[in-house]
Amino acid sequence: MKHILIVDDAATVRLYERAIFEDAGYIVREASNGLEALESALAACAEGQHPFDLYVVDVNMPQMDGYSFLRTLRQHDIPQAPAIMVSTEAQECDRRKAFEAGANLYIVKPARPVPLLRNVKLMLGETQ
Amino acid sequence: MTIELKDDTLHCAGVLGVEDAEALLVLVATHPAAAVDLSACEHVHTACVQVLMAGAASISAWPAAPELSEWLRAALPQH
Amino acid sequence: MTTAFSPLLLQFMQESRDGLQEIATRLLALERQPADPELMESLFRVVHTLKGNCGLFEFPEMFRVLHAAEDLMSAVRDGQVAYDREMADLLLEAMDFVAHQFDDIELAGQPDPAQAVSCAELVARLRQRCGMQLAEGGGQDGQQATRHAAEEAARSYMTEALARVPPSLRMAWADATRAGETLLWVQYTPEPECFFKGEDPLRLAVQMPGVLWRRVLPGSAWPAVGELDAYRANLVFQAVATADRSVLDEHFRYVPGQFWITDLPTAAIDVKDQTRTNDALMIVQTQNDALWSLEGSPWVPGHLKAAVTTIANCMRAIGRLEVLPALEACAEQALAQSSVAPVVAWIERHAQVQAMAEVSPNADLQEDIPAAEITAPVAAAAATAAAAVTTVTADADPPVNFGRRAEDSNGARVLKVEQEKVDRLMNLIGEMVVARNGLPYLASRAENQYGERELGRDIRAQHAVINRIVEEMQDAIMQVRMMPVSFVFQRFPRLVRDIARRLGKEVQLQLEGETTEADKNVIEALADPLVHLVRNALDHGMEMPEERRAAGKPATGKLIMSARQEADCVVIEIADDGRGIDPAVIRGKAYARGLVDEATLERMSDREAVNLVFLPGFSTAEAVTDLSGRGVGMDAVRTAIERLHGSVHLESQAGQGTRLQLSLPLSMAVTNVMIVQSGDVQYGLPMEAVVETVRVPAADVHRIKQHNAAVLRGRIVPLLELNSQLGLDTPQRCNEHDEWATLILRVHGQYLGLVIDDFREVVEVILKPLSGVLAGLTAYAGSALLGDGSVLMVLNPKELLK
């Protein structure tokens, strides 16, 4: 059972992504900004918990944006799971900023269910 | 079994047995350019197949028995 | 070596070759002192280092073999497994495998994919060795480990084999399995000794029911056909069959433990997986962007870890488990060095080679692609990847030194230089020689044409200085090319041991004077003749232990290989204390073969008689079954040595032993010659004589009396045509601009223009004086063998232009 953390300030987006992942049989948790996400991620890495296997992260969020969240997450000495950054911007410079922050894949919104799920499965190491 | 060298081709006939491997080895080693004609072979012992493989022999004709021929082709790819 | 390799790979290969040599030396030493913990520890460390370095590259087979070897070593080190001769054999075989892979990489830019099979087999045997003894001490676990390892090996064989099946066929199978049909994978590996049990594996294969596809391949690479042991089975039979499992089990019931049958995995044969594979690889490649972004920002291990997890997961998703260990090693390396380079290199190499594997649109029409066609693009891809790596290593800081600790290096300060760089220096010095040759010409012009006698003298003085420097440079470069004899000798402990074991003889090898040096060409050319002579000594010279004892000698024979320098020669001796050569037998053979007549034989001393073995035709095919025979005789050895301008001499005492002496020049006199074309023939001219090369416009050629001449640099230079000098009727040809290719030569202090058809390159050759009938042809300085095997006649300008 793989755990996915969705980080987005838009409830609609969270609902949409959750539906896609849960249908595929994943356990989904949500966070509405970077700070919340960081707390969840660190808590999940604690003793007896199940750390997240994948993060799906929005860019623009209040309190702490997606870049800062990833940058901070990557500096912690915890199991580092792959992260997909989902953004409304299709510019090369935005893409590069995402990778600099510590993303492993960059997807432009709106993420279509089939390709999104296909990439998620590959990044989680599912054989089928 | 018989193996004879004619027109730069090694003609093999009958059953190539395990005891023929050494003789075949000498022939293949001394005539590296000779083609090998297996059309009259009823069977080729594994030891002889190994000699043909190691010598990268080029086979000019295959045995008539289909299954034997298929296996030999799989062992002796011809370029 | 091609230059297409990244410096990283080059360094890896160089260091690893040394590592392999160290491993072999230590393994042999361990045989003598099996209980030496220090030796074992250092051996383990070298293997471990090698494995770690290997992980930086995409050589999965090499990595797996090293990994298994390392595990076995560590089991030995921890006292779980006892070290013995068989194990040494196995580990040496593993190192041979690795060395073989290096050869492939050097030739083709990548290891031969067909090696996956022998790799799996080797890994299985290494693991088994580990597990077998572990099992004796550790019960269940060990056996399970062995079974698991064998299974893993067999599975990787299968994956490798199925990848070669044409897609059209794979699709048909996939359809069949989806329709509910059971397809089975059958792999049958006959044991090496099976022929002696009267088995004929091919017959068993031929009788197998329901075969749809088959492949037969060697378990380990074939030796040269002359070296083949025809009675040792060395094959793997693979098949895809639609038969009942029980029927197949029944079919192979007489060869238990030698076959493996499993359901054909859908993933392995389904071509539709290709898109998924490509997607996965796209994500893997994307990780390069993620890693490159770390450039210039503070190093964050978390980034790297996340990227590596992503890559590993993608690879897992498409069933490429075999690449994970190497990836892991790269990741460790990257973290240790705080550099993304190793992982980036891994990705580059990987994604590039993968792109080759895409199913082409006309895949249905595609049969098995011959390996030769594959290697070229892959090598090119590897080169691209390597080029990419180059930039990485150039930026990477600190430089990679492959985790070699100071105590691993052996103290001597040696700078390793690629052959190419030395060759380039040689060429530059050659050009320097030619440039120097222009100075006297300049001096005489200053004197005669401009009346500047003093300037002329100054130029001559300067010429003398440059001359001395050039000569010293030539000497220095020759020194650089000198190599110790140990370069050749080091292979012999292993060789002697293996051969002696095969023959059932006890031999102790003693090496002396290994530090003696000679030119690289000489050293390299020595290898084959020496191997042959040592084989001969072991095969014919050494007696079996019981025979030795009966003769009152120690059961263990002695073979001494020594090298020493005498004047400007290097002398190599191979001496054994075996049965020696009976001159009477040699006389009889030589006479029987008609090599010498009776009268000559009568006059011959015994010492001369034993040297008859070097005559062509002395060794014949009667020796075809023994080790050293195979129809290659001592005359081949003599020819090889004489080609190096050396000589070979044999002395023998019947019953006491034999001593062979090879005497070779320390270096080969290398001459720079310019190849020119004239009348469709190529000739060489010593660069020493060439002042310059010019193209003279036909309009500038004047006829003066009987001769052509041209004004060059303000002086009249007579023009002679090479063809007419050689007494040929063919007229010289000029190029499309009506220009005559002309060599300005300085002969007997005179400047002459030699008109030819065209210039070719300057090459370095070893000039051989003409002998026999041709010796009278004074127009030639000699002949030289070119790299392509053709013979070049080198002209002697002094004689030619008398």
XYZ file of C-alpha atoms in Angstrom, chain B residues 15-16 18-22 25-26 28-30 43-51 53-55 67-68 70-72 74-77 79, chain C residues 195 199-203 205-206 208 211 214-218 222-223 225-226 228-235 237-239 370 624-625 630:
68
model
C 25.609 -40.171 -37.631
C 28.358 -37.890 -36.388
C 31.007 -38.308 -29.981
C 34.069 -40.220 -31.181
C 34.177 -38.085 -34.350
C 34.608 -34.813 -32.490
C 38.425 -34.905 -32.386
C 38.195 -30.583 -34.655
C 41.416 -31.215 -36.582
C 37.930 -27.519 -38.822
C 41.140 -26.164 -37.301
C 43.197 -26.916 -40.384
C 22.325 -36.893 -36.310
C 25.152 -34.713 -35.056
C 26.437 -35.314 -31.534
C 26.632 -32.304 -29.222
C 30.428 -32.590 -29.046
C 30.608 -32.164 -32.826
C 28.179 -29.236 -32.711
C 30.475 -27.566 -30.188
C 33.403 -27.985 -32.562
C 30.342 -23.532 -33.056
C 33.830 -22.875 -31.718
C 35.221 -22.968 -35.242
C 13.748 -30.761 -35.768
C 17.495 -31.503 -35.899
C 16.061 -26.274 -36.543
C 18.181 -26.872 -33.453
C 21.390 -26.764 -35.454
C 19.715 -22.111 -33.601
C 23.204 -23.148 -32.559
C 25.078 -22.127 -35.695
C 23.821 -18.710 -36.793
C 25.894 -14.573 -41.405
C 29.597 -36.735 -22.624
C 24.715 -38.298 -22.804
C 23.990 -36.368 -25.969
C 22.249 -33.140 -24.905
C 21.349 -32.166 -28.464
C 19.437 -35.415 -28.912
C 16.737 -31.151 -27.163
C 15.735 -32.450 -30.579
C 11.651 -32.187 -26.851
C 9.074 -26.313 -29.328
C 15.033 -22.309 -29.730
C 18.463 -20.966 -29.101
C 21.757 -22.685 -28.345
C 24.679 -20.745 -26.999
C 28.021 -21.413 -25.356
C 34.725 -20.421 -26.977
C 38.495 -20.604 -26.928
C 39.369 -23.691 -32.063
C 42.799 -25.201 -31.537
C 38.946 -26.408 -27.614
C 38.374 -29.317 -25.299
C 35.889 -31.190 -27.442
C 34.802 -33.478 -24.621
C 33.735 -30.832 -22.194
C 30.117 -29.803 -22.640
C 29.795 -26.028 -22.741
C 26.322 -25.291 -24.039
C 19.882 -24.874 -24.672
C 16.966 -22.470 -24.472
C 13.479 -23.013 -25.815
C 23.364 -9.270 -36.041
C 47.821 -32.048 -32.877
C 46.322 -33.418 -29.718
C 48.426 -27.813 -32.989
